[in-house]
Tab-separated table of C-alpha atoms in Angstrom:
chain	number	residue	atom	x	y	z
A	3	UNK	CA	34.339	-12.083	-23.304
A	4	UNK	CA	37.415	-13.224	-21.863
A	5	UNK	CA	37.406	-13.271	-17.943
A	6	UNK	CA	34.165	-11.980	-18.265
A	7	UNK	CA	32.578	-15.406	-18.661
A	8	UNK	CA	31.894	-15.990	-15.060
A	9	UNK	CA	30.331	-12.205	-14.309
A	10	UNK	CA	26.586	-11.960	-14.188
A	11	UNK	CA	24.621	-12.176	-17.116
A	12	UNK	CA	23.516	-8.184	-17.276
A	13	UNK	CA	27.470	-7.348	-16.905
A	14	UNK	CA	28.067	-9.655	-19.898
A	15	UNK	CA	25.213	-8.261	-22.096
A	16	UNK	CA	26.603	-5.088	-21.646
A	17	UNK	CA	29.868	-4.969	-22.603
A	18	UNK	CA	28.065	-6.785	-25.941
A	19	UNK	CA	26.060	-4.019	-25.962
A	20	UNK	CA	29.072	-1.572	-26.081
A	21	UNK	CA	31.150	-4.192	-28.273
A	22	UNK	CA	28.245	-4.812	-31.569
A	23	UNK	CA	24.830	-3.757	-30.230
A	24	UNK	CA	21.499	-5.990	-29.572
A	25	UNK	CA	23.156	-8.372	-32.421
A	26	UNK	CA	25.849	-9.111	-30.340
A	27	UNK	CA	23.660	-9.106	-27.368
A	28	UNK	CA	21.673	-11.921	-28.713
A	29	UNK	CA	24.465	-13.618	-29.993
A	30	UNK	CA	25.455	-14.293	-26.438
A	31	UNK	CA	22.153	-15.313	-25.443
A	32	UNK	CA	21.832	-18.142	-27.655
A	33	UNK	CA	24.965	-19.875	-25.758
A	34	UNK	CA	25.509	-17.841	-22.135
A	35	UNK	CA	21.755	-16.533	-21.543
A	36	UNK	CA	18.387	-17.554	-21.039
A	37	UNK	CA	14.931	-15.598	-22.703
A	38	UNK	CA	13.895	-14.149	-19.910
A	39	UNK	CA	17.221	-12.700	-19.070
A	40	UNK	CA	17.488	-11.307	-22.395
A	41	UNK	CA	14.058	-9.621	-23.038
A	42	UNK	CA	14.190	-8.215	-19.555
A	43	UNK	CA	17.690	-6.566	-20.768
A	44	UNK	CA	16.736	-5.436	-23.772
A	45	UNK	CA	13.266	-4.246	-22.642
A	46	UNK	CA	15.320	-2.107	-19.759
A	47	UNK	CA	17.407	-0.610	-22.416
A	48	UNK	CA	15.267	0.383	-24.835
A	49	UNK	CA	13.362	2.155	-22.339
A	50	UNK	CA	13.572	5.728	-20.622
A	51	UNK	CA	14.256	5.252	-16.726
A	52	UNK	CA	11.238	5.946	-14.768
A	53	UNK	CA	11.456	7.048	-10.977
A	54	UNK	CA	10.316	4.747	-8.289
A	55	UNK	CA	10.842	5.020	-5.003
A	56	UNK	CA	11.160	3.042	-1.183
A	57	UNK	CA	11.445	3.222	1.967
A	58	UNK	CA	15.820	2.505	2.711
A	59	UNK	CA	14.849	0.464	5.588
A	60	UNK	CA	12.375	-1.581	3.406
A	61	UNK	CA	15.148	-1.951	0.691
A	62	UNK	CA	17.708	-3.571	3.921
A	63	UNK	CA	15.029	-5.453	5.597
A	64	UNK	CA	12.416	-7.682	3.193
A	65	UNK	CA	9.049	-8.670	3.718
A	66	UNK	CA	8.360	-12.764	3.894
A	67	UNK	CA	8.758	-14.284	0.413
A	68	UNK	CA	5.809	-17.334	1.134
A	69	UNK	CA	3.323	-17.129	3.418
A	70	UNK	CA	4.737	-17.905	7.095
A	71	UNK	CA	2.965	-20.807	9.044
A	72	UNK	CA	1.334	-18.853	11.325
A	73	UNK	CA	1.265	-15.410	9.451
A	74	UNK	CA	-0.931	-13.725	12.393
A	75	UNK	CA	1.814	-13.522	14.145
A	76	UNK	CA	4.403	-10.035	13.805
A	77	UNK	CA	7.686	-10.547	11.137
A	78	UNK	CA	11.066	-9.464	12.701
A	79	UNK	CA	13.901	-8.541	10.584
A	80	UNK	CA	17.058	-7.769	12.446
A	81	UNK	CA	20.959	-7.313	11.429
A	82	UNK	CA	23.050	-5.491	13.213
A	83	UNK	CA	22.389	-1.759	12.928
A	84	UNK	CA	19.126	-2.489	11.304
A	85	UNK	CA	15.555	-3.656	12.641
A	86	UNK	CA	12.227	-3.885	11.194
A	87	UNK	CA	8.848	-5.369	12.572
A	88	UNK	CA	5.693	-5.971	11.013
A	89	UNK	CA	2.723	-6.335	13.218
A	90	UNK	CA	-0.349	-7.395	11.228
A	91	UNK	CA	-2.893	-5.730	13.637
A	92	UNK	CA	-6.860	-6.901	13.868
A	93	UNK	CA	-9.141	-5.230	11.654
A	94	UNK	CA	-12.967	-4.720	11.929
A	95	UNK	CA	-14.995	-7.062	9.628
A	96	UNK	CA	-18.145	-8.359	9.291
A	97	UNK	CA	-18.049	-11.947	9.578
A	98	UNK	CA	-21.751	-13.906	9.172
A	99	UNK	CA	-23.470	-10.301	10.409
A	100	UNK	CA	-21.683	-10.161	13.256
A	101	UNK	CA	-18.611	-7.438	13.477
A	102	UNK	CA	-15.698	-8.868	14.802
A	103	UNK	CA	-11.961	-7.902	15.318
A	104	UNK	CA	-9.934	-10.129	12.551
A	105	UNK	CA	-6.027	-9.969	11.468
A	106	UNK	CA	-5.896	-10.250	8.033
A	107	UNK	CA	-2.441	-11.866	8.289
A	108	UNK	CA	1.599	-10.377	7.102
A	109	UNK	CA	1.915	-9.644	3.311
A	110	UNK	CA	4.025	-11.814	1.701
A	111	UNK	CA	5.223	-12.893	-2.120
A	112	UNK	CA	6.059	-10.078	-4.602
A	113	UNK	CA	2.397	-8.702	-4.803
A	114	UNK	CA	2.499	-6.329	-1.891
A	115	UNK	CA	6.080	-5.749	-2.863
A	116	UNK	CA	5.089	-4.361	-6.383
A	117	UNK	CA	2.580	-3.062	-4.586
A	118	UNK	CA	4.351	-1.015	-2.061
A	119	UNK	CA	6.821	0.375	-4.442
A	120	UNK	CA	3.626	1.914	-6.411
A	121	UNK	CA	2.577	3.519	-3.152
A	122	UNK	CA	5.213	5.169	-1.883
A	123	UNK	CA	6.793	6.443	-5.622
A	124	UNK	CA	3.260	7.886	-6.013
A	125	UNK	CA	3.565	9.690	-2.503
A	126	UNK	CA	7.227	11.067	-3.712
A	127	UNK	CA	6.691	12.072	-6.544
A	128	UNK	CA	3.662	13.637	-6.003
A	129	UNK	CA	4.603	15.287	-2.559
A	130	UNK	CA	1.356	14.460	-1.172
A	131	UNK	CA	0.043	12.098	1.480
A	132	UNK	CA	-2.988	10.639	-0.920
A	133	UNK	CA	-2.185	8.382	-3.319
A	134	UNK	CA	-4.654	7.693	-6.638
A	135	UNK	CA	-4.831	4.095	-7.386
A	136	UNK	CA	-7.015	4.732	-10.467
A	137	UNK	CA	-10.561	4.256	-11.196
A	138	UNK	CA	-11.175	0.551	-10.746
A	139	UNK	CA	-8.492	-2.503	-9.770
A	140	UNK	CA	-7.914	-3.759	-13.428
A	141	UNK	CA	-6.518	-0.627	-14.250
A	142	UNK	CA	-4.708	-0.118	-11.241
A	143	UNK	CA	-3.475	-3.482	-11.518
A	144	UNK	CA	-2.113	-2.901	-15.599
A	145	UNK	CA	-0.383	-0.086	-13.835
A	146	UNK	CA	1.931	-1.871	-12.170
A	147	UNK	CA	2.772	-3.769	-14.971
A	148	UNK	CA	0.019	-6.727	-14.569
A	149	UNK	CA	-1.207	-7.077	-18.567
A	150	UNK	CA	-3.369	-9.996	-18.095
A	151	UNK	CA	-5.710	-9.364	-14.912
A	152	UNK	CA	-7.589	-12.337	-14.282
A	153	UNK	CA	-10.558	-12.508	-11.157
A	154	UNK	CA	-11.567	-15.704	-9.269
A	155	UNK	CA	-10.345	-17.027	-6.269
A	156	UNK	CA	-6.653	-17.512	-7.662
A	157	UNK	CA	-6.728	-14.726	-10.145
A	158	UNK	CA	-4.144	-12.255	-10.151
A	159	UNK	CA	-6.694	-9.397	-9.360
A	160	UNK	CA	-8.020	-11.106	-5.985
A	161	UNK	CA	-4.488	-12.260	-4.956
A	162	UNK	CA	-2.701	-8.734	-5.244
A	163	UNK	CA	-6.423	-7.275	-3.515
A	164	UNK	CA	-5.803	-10.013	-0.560
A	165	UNK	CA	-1.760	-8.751	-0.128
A	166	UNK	CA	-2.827	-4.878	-0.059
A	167	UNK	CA	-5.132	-5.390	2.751
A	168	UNK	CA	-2.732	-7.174	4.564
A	169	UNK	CA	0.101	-4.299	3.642
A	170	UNK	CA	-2.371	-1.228	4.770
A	171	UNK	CA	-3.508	-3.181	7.849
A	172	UNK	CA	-0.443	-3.718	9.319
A	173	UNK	CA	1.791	-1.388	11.822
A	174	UNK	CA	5.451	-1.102	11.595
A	175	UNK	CA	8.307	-0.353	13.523
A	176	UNK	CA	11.522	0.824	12.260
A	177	UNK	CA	14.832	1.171	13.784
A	178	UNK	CA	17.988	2.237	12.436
A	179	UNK	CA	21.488	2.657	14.159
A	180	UNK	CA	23.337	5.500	11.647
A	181	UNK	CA	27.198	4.611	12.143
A	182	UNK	CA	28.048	6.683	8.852
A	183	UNK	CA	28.106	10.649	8.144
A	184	UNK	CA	25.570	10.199	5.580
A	185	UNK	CA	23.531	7.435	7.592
A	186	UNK	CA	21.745	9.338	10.546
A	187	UNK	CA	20.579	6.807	13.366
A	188	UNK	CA	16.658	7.140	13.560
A	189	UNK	CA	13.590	5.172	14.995
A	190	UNK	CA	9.915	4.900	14.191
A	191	UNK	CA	7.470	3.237	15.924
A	192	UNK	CA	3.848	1.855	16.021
A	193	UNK	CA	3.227	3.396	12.650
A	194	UNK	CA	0.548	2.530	9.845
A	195	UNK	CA	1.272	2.835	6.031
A	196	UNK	CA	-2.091	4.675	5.700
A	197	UNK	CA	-4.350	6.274	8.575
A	198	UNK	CA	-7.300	4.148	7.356
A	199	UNK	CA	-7.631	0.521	6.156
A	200	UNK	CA	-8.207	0.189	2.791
A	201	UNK	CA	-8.426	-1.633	0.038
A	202	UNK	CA	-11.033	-4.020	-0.911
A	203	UNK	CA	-14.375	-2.719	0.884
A	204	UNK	CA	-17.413	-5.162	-0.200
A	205	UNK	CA	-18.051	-8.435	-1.290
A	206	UNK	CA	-19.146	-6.863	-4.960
A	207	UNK	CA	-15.378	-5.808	-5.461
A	208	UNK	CA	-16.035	-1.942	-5.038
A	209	UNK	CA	-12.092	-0.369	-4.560
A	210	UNK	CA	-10.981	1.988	-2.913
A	211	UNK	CA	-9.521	4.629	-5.373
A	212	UNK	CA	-7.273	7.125	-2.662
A	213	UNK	CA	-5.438	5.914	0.089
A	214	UNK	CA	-3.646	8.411	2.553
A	215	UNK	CA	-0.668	7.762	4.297
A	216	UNK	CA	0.072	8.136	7.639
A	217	UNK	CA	1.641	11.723	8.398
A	218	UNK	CA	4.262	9.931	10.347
A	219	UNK	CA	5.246	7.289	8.144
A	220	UNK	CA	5.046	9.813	5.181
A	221	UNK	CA	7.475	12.341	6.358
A	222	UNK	CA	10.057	9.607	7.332
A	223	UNK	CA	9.728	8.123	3.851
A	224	UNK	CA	10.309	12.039	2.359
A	225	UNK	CA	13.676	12.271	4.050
A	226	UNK	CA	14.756	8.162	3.387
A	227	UNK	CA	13.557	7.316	-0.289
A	228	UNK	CA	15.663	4.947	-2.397
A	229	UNK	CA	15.700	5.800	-6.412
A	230	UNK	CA	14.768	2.910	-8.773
A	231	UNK	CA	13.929	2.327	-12.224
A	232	UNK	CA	10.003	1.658	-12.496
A	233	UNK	CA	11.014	-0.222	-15.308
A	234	UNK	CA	13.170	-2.762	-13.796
A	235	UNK	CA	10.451	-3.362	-11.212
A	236	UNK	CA	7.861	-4.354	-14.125
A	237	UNK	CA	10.380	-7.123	-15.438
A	238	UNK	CA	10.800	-8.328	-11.866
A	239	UNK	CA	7.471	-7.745	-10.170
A	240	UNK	CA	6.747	-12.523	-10.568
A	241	UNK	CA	10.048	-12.905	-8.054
A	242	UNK	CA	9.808	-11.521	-4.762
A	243	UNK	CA	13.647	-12.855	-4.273
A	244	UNK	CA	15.059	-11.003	-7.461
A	245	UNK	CA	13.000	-7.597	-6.161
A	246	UNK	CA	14.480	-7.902	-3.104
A	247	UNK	CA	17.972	-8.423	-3.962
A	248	UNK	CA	17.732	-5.234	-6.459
A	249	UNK	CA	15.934	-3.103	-4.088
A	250	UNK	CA	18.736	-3.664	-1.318
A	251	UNK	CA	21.719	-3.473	-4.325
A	252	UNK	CA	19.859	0.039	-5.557
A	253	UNK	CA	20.101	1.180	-1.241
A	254	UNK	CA	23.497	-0.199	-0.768
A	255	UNK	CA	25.776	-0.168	-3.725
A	256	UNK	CA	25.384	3.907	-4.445
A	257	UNK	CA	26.413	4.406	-0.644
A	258	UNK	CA	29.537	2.121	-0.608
A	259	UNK	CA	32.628	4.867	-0.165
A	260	UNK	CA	35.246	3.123	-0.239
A	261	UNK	CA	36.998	1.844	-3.962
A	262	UNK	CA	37.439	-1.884	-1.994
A	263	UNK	CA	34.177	-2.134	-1.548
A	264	UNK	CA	32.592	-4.052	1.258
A	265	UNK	CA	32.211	-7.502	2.521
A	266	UNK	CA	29.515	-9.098	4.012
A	267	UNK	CA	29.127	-12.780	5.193
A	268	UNK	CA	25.930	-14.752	3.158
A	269	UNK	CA	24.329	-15.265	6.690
A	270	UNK	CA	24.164	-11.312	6.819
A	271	UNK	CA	22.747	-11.077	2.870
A	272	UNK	CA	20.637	-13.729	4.253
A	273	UNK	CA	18.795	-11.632	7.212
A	274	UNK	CA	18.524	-8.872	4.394
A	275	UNK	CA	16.741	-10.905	2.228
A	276	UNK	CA	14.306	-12.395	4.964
A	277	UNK	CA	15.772	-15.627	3.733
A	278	UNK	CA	15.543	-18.893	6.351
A	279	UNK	CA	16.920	-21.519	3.651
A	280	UNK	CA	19.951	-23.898	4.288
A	281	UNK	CA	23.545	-21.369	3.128
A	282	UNK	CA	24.011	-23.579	0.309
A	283	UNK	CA	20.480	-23.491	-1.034
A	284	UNK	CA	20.422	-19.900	-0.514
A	285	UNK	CA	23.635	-18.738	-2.412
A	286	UNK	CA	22.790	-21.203	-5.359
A	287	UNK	CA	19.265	-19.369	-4.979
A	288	UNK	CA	21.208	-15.267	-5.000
A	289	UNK	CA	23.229	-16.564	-7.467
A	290	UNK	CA	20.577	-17.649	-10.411
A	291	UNK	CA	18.344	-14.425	-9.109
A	292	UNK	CA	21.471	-12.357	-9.944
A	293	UNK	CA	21.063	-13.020	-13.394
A	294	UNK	CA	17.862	-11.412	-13.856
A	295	UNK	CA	18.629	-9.053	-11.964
A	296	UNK	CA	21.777	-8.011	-13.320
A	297	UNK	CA	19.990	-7.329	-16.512
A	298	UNK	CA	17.391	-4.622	-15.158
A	299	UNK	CA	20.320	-2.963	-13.126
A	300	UNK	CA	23.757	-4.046	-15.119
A	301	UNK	CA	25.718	-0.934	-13.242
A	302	UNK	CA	25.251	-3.248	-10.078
A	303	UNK	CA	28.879	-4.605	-9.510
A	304	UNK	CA	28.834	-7.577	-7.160
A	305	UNK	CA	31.243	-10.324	-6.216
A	306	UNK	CA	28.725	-13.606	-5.578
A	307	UNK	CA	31.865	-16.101	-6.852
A	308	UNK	CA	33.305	-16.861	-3.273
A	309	UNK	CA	32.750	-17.434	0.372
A	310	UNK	CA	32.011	-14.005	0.921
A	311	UNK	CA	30.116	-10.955	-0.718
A	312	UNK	CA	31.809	-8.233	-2.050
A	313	UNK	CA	29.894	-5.342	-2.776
A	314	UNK	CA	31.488	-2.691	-4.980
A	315	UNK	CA	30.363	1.489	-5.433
A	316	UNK	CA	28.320	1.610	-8.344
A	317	UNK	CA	25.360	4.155	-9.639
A	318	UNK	CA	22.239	4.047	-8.375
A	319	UNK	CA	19.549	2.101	-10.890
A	320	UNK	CA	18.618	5.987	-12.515
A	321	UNK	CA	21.857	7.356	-13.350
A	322	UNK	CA	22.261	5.827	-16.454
A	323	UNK	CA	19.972	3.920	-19.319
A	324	UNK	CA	23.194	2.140	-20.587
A	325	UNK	CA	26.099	1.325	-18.920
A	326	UNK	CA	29.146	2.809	-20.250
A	327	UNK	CA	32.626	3.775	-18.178
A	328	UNK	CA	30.904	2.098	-15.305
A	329	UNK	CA	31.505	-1.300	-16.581
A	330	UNK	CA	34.886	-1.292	-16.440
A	331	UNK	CA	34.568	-1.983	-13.015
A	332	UNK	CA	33.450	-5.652	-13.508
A	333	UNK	CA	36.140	-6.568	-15.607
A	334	UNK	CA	36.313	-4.680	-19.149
A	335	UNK	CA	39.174	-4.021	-20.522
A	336	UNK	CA	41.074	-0.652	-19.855
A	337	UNK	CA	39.567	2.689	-21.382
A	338	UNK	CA	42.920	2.192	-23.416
A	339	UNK	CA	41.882	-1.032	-25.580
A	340	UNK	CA	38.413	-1.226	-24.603
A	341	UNK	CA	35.836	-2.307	-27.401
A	342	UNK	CA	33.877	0.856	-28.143
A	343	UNK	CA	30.256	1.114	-28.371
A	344	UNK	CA	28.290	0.805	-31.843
A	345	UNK	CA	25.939	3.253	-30.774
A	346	UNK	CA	27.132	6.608	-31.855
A	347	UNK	CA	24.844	8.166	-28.902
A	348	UNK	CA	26.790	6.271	-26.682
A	349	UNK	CA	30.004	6.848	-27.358
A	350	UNK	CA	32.748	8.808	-24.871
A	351	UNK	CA	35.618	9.780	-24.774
A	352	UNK	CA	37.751	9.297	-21.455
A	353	UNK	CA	39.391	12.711	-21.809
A	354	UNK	CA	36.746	14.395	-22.570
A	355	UNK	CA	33.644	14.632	-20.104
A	356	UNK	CA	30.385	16.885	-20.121
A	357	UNK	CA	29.634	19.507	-17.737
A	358	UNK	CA	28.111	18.708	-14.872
A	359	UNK	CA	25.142	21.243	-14.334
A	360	UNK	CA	22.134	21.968	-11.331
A	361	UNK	CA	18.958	21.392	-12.647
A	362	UNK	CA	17.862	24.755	-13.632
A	363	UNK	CA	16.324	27.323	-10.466
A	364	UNK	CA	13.008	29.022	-10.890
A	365	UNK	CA	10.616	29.374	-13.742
A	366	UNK	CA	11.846	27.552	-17.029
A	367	UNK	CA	9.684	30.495	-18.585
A	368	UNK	CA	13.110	32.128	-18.534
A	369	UNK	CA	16.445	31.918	-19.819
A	370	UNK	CA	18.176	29.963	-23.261
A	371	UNK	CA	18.991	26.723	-21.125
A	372	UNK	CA	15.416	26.597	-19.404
A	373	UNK	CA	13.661	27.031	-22.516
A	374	UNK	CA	14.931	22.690	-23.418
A	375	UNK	CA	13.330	21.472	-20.376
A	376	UNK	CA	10.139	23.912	-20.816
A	377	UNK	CA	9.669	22.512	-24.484
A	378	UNK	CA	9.866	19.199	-23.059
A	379	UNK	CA	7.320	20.033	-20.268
A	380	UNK	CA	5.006	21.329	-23.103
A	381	UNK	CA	5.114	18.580	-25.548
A	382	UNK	CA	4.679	15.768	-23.160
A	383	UNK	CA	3.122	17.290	-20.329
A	384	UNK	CA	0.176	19.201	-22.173
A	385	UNK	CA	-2.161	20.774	-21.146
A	386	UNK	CA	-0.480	21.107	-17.505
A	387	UNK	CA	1.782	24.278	-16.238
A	388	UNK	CA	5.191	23.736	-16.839
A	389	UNK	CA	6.258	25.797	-13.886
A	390	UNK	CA	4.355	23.465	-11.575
A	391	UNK	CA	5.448	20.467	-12.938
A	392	UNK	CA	9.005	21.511	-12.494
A	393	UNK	CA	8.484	22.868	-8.652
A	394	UNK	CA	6.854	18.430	-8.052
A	395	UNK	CA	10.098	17.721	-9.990
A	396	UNK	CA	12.741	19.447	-7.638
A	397	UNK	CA	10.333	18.638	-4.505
A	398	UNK	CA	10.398	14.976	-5.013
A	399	UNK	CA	14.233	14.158	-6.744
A	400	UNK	CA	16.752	12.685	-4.553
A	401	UNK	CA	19.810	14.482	-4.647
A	402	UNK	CA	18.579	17.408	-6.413
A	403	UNK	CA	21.540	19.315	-5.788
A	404	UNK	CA	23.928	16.688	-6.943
A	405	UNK	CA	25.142	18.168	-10.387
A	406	UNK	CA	24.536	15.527	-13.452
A	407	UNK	CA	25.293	15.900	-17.349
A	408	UNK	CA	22.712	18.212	-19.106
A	409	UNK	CA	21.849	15.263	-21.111
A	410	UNK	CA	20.917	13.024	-17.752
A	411	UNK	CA	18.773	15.889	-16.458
A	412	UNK	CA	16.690	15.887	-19.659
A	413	UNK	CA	15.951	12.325	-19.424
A	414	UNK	CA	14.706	12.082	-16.063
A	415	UNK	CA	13.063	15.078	-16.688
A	416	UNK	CA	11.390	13.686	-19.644
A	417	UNK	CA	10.203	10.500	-17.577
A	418	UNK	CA	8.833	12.596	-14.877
A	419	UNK	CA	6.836	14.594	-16.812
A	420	UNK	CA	5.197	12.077	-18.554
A	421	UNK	CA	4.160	10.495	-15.660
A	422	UNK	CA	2.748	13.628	-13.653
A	423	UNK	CA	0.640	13.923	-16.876
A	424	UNK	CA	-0.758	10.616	-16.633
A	425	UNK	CA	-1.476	10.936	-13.033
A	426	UNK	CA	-3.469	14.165	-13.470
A	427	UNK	CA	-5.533	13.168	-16.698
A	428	UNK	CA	-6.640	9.937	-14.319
A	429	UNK	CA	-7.800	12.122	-11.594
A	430	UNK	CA	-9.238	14.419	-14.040
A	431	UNK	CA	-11.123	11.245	-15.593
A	432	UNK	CA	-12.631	9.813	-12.371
């Protein structure tokens, strides 16, 4: 690999990727990875992206990653331009017979961060306040990725119930100083995920299928949802630190203007992070995260190697399933005598490049190019109208207008409408 030795592990896999396929891949695992690095990789890759979605000022600012000592008390995240609070408010419960006003406590850990994600994608994609969360908790639960759902007092089913109350019954405030053209300064206060508290609602376990979200909170998440890949978030959802550092790499790198990139000070990726450890702890900490991470999202081009943080433009987590011309920008070799893929799929010339098209306007009943997508929409999205499908699909894209290859479109269109079909045949179920 060269000078490529030293760059995270996702970076390296790669460019082995592009060099001799998954045998090369593994090749390098067996001296320069670990397992879990390497079936998160290929797992990532052999997979279509799926849209998720948060909040930007959720993917900056994190919630705690253990439980604080005295977690009845608000969280406050602050860095410069940015500022988020988390006030876990009392809640009525009944307590020996008697009702009484109780906080529940702050979320914390990677369950309500999984957790979250699931919520507001749902409310995205679906354009709509209410979000399902299926017909019981187990299956909710296997939704989000959680195979083996286990009950009891330290099951995984009663810990991720626990975190959700304490997500839907807290209140938020949000503040955000824009300094960029792109980056409008805005502000929301006193705001609830959802209007009602929800969640667990009796000691038998009965769930609460439908939560809706806050009108306020909703619309500001409309106009300031991050893109991820759903499927990175299932190989990271055990490590609140690793879905942290990809959720604020998927909100920061795409947004980065400038080739040189942009430095920040570990103190400042600290305060992102919600991270209170000693600096020395904490970079060791980034740096071993970055591995895993690296390998969900290998696009992400970071500098962790010095006293600083470089952060470098890269594509968000959707814009491609393997990386290709990207990589050279964490040290391949030049387009001129770089190794070339062994995937014919993959391969690309750098003279040549694909038309960059809108995703197609009105009915896909109509027209030789709309006809793909609607055969797509009928195959995988039977028995529900294409038409409709495609009107949730331009309604809840970022960056619709932004002009893609033909071939991108198709994929995320693909994804999309495999998951609107799930959604409905659930509700349709219940």
């Amino acid at each position: 690999m060269n000078g490529d030795q030293h760059k995270p592990l996702g970076h390296q896999y790669a460019l082995a990727m592009l060099n001799g396929g998954e045998a090369s891949v593994r090749k390098l695992a067996t001296t320069a990875g670990t397992q879990l690095t390497l079936d998160a990789f290929l797992r990532v890759q052999d997979e279509e992206p799926v849209p998720a979605f948060l909040h930007s000022a959720l993917c900056a600012m994190s919630l705690p990653t253990k439980r604080p000592k005295d977690d009845t008390l608000p969280i406050v995240r602050e860095d410069g331009k940015y500022a988020l609070a988390i006030n876990p408010r009392p809640v009525l419960q009944n307590v020996n017979g008697k009702s009484v006003m109780k906080s529940l406590g702050v979320p914390y850990g990677a369950y309500p961060r999984v957790a979250l994600i699931y919520l507001l994608s749902q409310a995205v994609m679906k354009q709509s306040r209410d979000v399902y969360l299926g017909r019981n908790f187990t299956e909710w639960m296997r939704r989000l990725g959680y195979q083996t759902v286990s009950y009891g007092p330290r099951g995984t089913a009663n810990l991720m119930r626990e975190q959700v109350d304490r997500l839907l019954a807290c209140e938020w405030q949000i503040r955000w100083d824009g300094t960029e053209a792109d980056d409008n300064a805005f502000a929301v206060r006193d705001v609830k995920i959802s209007n009602e508290y929800a969640g667990s609602l009796d000691k038998n376990g009965s769930f609460a299928r439908e939560i809706r979200m806050s009108e306020v909170f909703y619309s500001h998440l409309v106009d300031h949802a991050v893109p991820l890949n759903e499927v990175a978030i299932r190989e990271l959802k055990g490590t609140p630190t690793a879905l942290d550092l990809y959720t604020y790499l998927a909100y920061r790198l795409p947004r980065i203007g400038s080739d040189k990139g942009q430095i920040i000070s570990w103190d400042q990726l600290a305060k992102h992070l919600g991270n209170e450890a000693d600096s020395k702890r904490f970079r060791q900490t980034v740096r071993e995260t970055m591995q895993l991470v690296s390998a969900v999202y290998p696009n992400a081009n970071v500098d962790l190697s010095g006293k600083k943080v470089i952060l470098h433009p890269s594509p968000a987590p959707l814009e491609r399933k393997l990386v290709g011309p990207h990589l050279r920008l964490v040290g391949a070799a030049t387009p001129e005598t770089a190794p070339t893929s062994s995937v014919p799929a993959r391969r690309e010339s750098p003279k040549i490049s694909e038309p960059l098209l809108a995703f197609p306007a009105g009915s896909l009943g109509f027209g030789t190019r709309e006809q793909v997508f609607r055969s797509i929409g009928l195959s995988k999205g039977h028995p529900w109208a294409v038409d409709a499908m495609a009107d949730a699909f331009r309604a809840g894209f970022p960056d619709l207008k932004k002009p893609r290859p033909e071939k991108e479109w198709l994929r995320v269109w693909e994804a999309f409408v495999i998951r609107y079909a799930e959604r409905r045949a659930n509700r349709a179920d219940d």
